[in-house]
Amino acid sequence: MNGIERSASWYYATGDNALIRKKRRIKKLKQYIDIIQRGDLIEITNEFSVLNFSSLTELRKIIGSKPWDALAHLKNVAFIELALVGKTTQLIRDLNIFVNYIPEDAYKTEKEWQKQRLKNITYRLFPSKLQRHVISGEEVSWSKVKDILKKKSDNRTPIGEWFVSNLKLLEQLMNKEDPSM
C-alpha cells in the first residue's frame, strides 16, 4: 500500500488536515460526553480546568453544545461550575438544604448575606437574592425571608447525601487550588 499502514485512514494518507482536525474534534467531544455522563465531580473539573477559559460561555464554546447539554442534566452541575469559574448559573433553591448548611448568623440581614456570599465560595451555591426564591414567583421582604427560613430550620430534614458528598469534594478542590483557604 505504498508505505501506508492498513489501519491508516484515507484522509491521513492524503494529508486532508481539515478532515483530520474534524475527526479529532469529534473524538474529543465524545470523550467529554463520556466523562460528563460518569458524573464524577473531580474527574470533570480536572478535565475541564486545563482548558483555557474564563467564563461558562467560553467553556460552552470550547466543549460544544452536546457535552454542555449533558453537563446541564447532572445533579451536581452547580458544584462543577463553582469549582471551574467561581460562580454558578444552576443555583440550589432547596430551603431545607439552605437552613441545614448555612448558619443563621450568615443571613440575619440582606447585607450580611451578601458579604458572606463574597467571603465563602460555597455560599454561592445559593441565590444571592433570597427574597425572590423563598416563595415561588413573588418577591418578599427580608423579614419574611427570615421567618420562612426560621420555620424551615425548626422542621429540619436531613440534607441529601448528594449535597454533602459534592460539598466535600468541592472543598477538597478549593483547598487543592488555594492552600490559604
PDB file of C-alpha atoms in Angstrom, residues 30-111:
ATOM      1  CA  LYS A  30     -17.242  12.028  22.653  1.00  0.00           C
ATOM      2  CA  GLN A  31     -14.624  11.817  25.402  1.00  0.00           C
ATOM      3  CA  TYR A  32     -16.133  14.889  27.090  1.00  0.00           C
ATOM      4  CA  ILE A  33     -19.602  13.336  26.957  1.00  0.00           C
ATOM      5  CA  ASP A  34     -18.292  10.060  28.454  1.00  0.00           C
ATOM      6  CA  ILE A  35     -16.576  11.927  31.293  1.00  0.00           C
ATOM      7  CA  ILE A  36     -19.678  14.013  31.979  1.00  0.00           C
ATOM      8  CA  GLN A  37     -22.003  11.005  31.946  1.00  0.00           C
ATOM      9  CA  ARG A  38     -19.903   9.341  34.630  1.00  0.00           C
ATOM     10  CA  GLY A  39     -20.748  12.423  36.721  1.00  0.00           C
ATOM     11  CA  ASP A  40     -17.631  12.433  38.911  1.00  0.00           C
ATOM     12  CA  LEU A  41     -17.045  15.994  40.138  1.00  0.00           C
ATOM     13  CA  ILE A  42     -13.273  15.701  40.439  1.00  0.00           C
ATOM     14  CA  GLU A  43     -12.812  13.969  37.075  1.00  0.00           C
ATOM     15  CA  ILE A  44     -14.953  16.560  35.278  1.00  0.00           C
ATOM     16  CA  THR A  45     -13.254  19.557  36.891  1.00  0.00           C
ATOM     17  CA  ASN A  46      -9.795  18.104  36.264  1.00  0.00           C
ATOM     18  CA  GLU A  47     -10.627  17.525  32.585  1.00  0.00           C
ATOM     19  CA  PHE A  48     -12.107  20.980  32.007  1.00  0.00           C
ATOM     20  CA  SER A  49      -9.778  23.052  34.200  1.00  0.00           C
ATOM     21  CA  VAL A  50      -6.887  22.517  31.762  1.00  0.00           C
ATOM     22  CA  LEU A  51      -8.879  24.224  29.011  1.00  0.00           C
ATOM     23  CA  ASN A  52      -8.291  27.940  28.530  1.00  0.00           C
ATOM     24  CA  PHE A  53     -11.493  29.786  29.535  1.00  0.00           C
ATOM     25  CA  SER A  54     -12.592  32.445  31.995  1.00  0.00           C
ATOM     26  CA  SER A  55     -16.380  32.097  31.852  1.00  0.00           C
ATOM     27  CA  LEU A  56     -19.027  29.443  31.434  1.00  0.00           C
ATOM     28  CA  THR A  57     -19.860  30.860  27.993  1.00  0.00           C
ATOM     29  CA  GLU A  58     -16.292  30.341  26.833  1.00  0.00           C
ATOM     30  CA  LEU A  59     -16.313  26.808  28.238  1.00  0.00           C
ATOM     31  CA  ARG A  60     -19.505  26.035  26.316  1.00  0.00           C
ATOM     32  CA  LYS A  61     -17.879  27.254  23.098  1.00  0.00           C
ATOM     33  CA  ILE A  62     -14.841  25.056  23.723  1.00  0.00           C
ATOM     34  CA  ILE A  63     -16.604  21.811  24.639  1.00  0.00           C
ATOM     35  CA  GLY A  64     -19.588  22.176  22.303  1.00  0.00           C
ATOM     36  CA  SER A  65     -23.328  22.016  22.775  1.00  0.00           C
ATOM     37  CA  LYS A  66     -23.786  18.254  23.226  1.00  0.00           C
ATOM     38  CA  PRO A  67     -21.338  17.904  26.125  1.00  0.00           C
ATOM     39  CA  TRP A  68     -22.717  21.148  27.611  1.00  0.00           C
ATOM     40  CA  ASP A  69     -26.274  19.794  27.442  1.00  0.00           C
ATOM     41  CA  ALA A  70     -25.106  16.569  29.083  1.00  0.00           C
ATOM     42  CA  LEU A  71     -23.468  18.653  31.814  1.00  0.00           C
ATOM     43  CA  ALA A  72     -26.681  20.608  32.402  1.00  0.00           C
ATOM     44  CA  HIS A  73     -28.535  17.392  33.268  1.00  0.00           C
ATOM     45  CA  LEU A  74     -26.203  16.460  36.122  1.00  0.00           C
ATOM     46  CA  LYS A  75     -27.431  16.980  39.653  1.00  0.00           C
ATOM     47  CA  ASN A  76     -24.044  18.352  40.710  1.00  0.00           C
ATOM     48  CA  VAL A  77     -23.650  20.888  37.879  1.00  0.00           C
ATOM     49  CA  ALA A  78     -23.706  23.792  40.360  1.00  0.00           C
ATOM     50  CA  PHE A  79     -20.657  22.350  42.153  1.00  0.00           C
ATOM     51  CA  ILE A  80     -18.833  21.810  38.849  1.00  0.00           C
ATOM     52  CA  GLU A  81     -19.485  25.363  37.651  1.00  0.00           C
ATOM     53  CA  LEU A  82     -18.467  26.789  41.015  1.00  0.00           C
ATOM     54  CA  ALA A  83     -15.208  24.806  41.003  1.00  0.00           C
ATOM     55  CA  LEU A  84     -14.384  25.862  37.438  1.00  0.00           C
ATOM     56  CA  VAL A  85     -15.221  29.594  37.413  1.00  0.00           C
ATOM     57  CA  GLY A  86     -16.186  30.554  40.976  1.00  0.00           C
ATOM     58  CA  LYS A  87     -19.876  31.083  40.232  1.00  0.00           C
ATOM     59  CA  THR A  88     -22.834  29.086  39.031  1.00  0.00           C
ATOM     60  CA  THR A  89     -25.953  29.588  36.982  1.00  0.00           C
ATOM     61  CA  GLN A  90     -27.585  26.487  38.481  1.00  0.00           C
ATOM     62  CA  LEU A  91     -28.345  27.735  41.989  1.00  0.00           C
ATOM     63  CA  ILE A  92     -29.619  25.395  44.689  1.00  0.00           C
ATOM     64  CA  ARG A  93     -33.029  26.660  45.740  1.00  0.00           C
ATOM     65  CA  ASP A  94     -33.875  23.937  48.244  1.00  0.00           C
ATOM     66  CA  LEU A  95     -34.556  25.777  51.513  1.00  0.00           C
ATOM     67  CA  ASN A  96     -34.058  22.611  53.584  1.00  0.00           C
ATOM     68  CA  ILE A  97     -30.502  22.348  52.338  1.00  0.00           C
ATOM     69  CA  PHE A  98     -30.029  26.075  52.891  1.00  0.00           C
ATOM     70  CA  VAL A  99     -31.106  26.091  56.552  1.00  0.00           C
ATOM     71  CA  ASN A 100     -29.146  22.923  57.299  1.00  0.00           C
ATOM     72  CA  TYR A 101     -25.923  24.182  55.762  1.00  0.00           C
ATOM     73  CA  ILE A 102     -25.893  27.972  56.238  1.00  0.00           C
ATOM     74  CA  PRO A 103     -25.576  29.266  59.821  1.00  0.00           C
ATOM     75  CA  GLU A 104     -28.306  31.670  60.888  1.00  0.00           C
ATOM     76  CA  ASP A 105     -25.797  34.486  61.517  1.00  0.00           C
ATOM     77  CA  ALA A 106     -24.882  34.460  57.825  1.00  0.00           C
ATOM     78  CA  TYR A 107     -28.326  35.652  56.749  1.00  0.00           C
ATOM     79  CA  LYS A 108     -29.504  37.819  59.645  1.00  0.00           C
ATOM     80  CA  THR A 109     -29.639  40.793  57.246  1.00  0.00           C
ATOM     81  CA  GLU A 110     -29.610  41.042  53.481  1.00  0.00           C
ATOM     82  CA  LYS A 111     -26.326  42.967  53.581  1.00  0.00           C
TER      83      LYS A 111
END
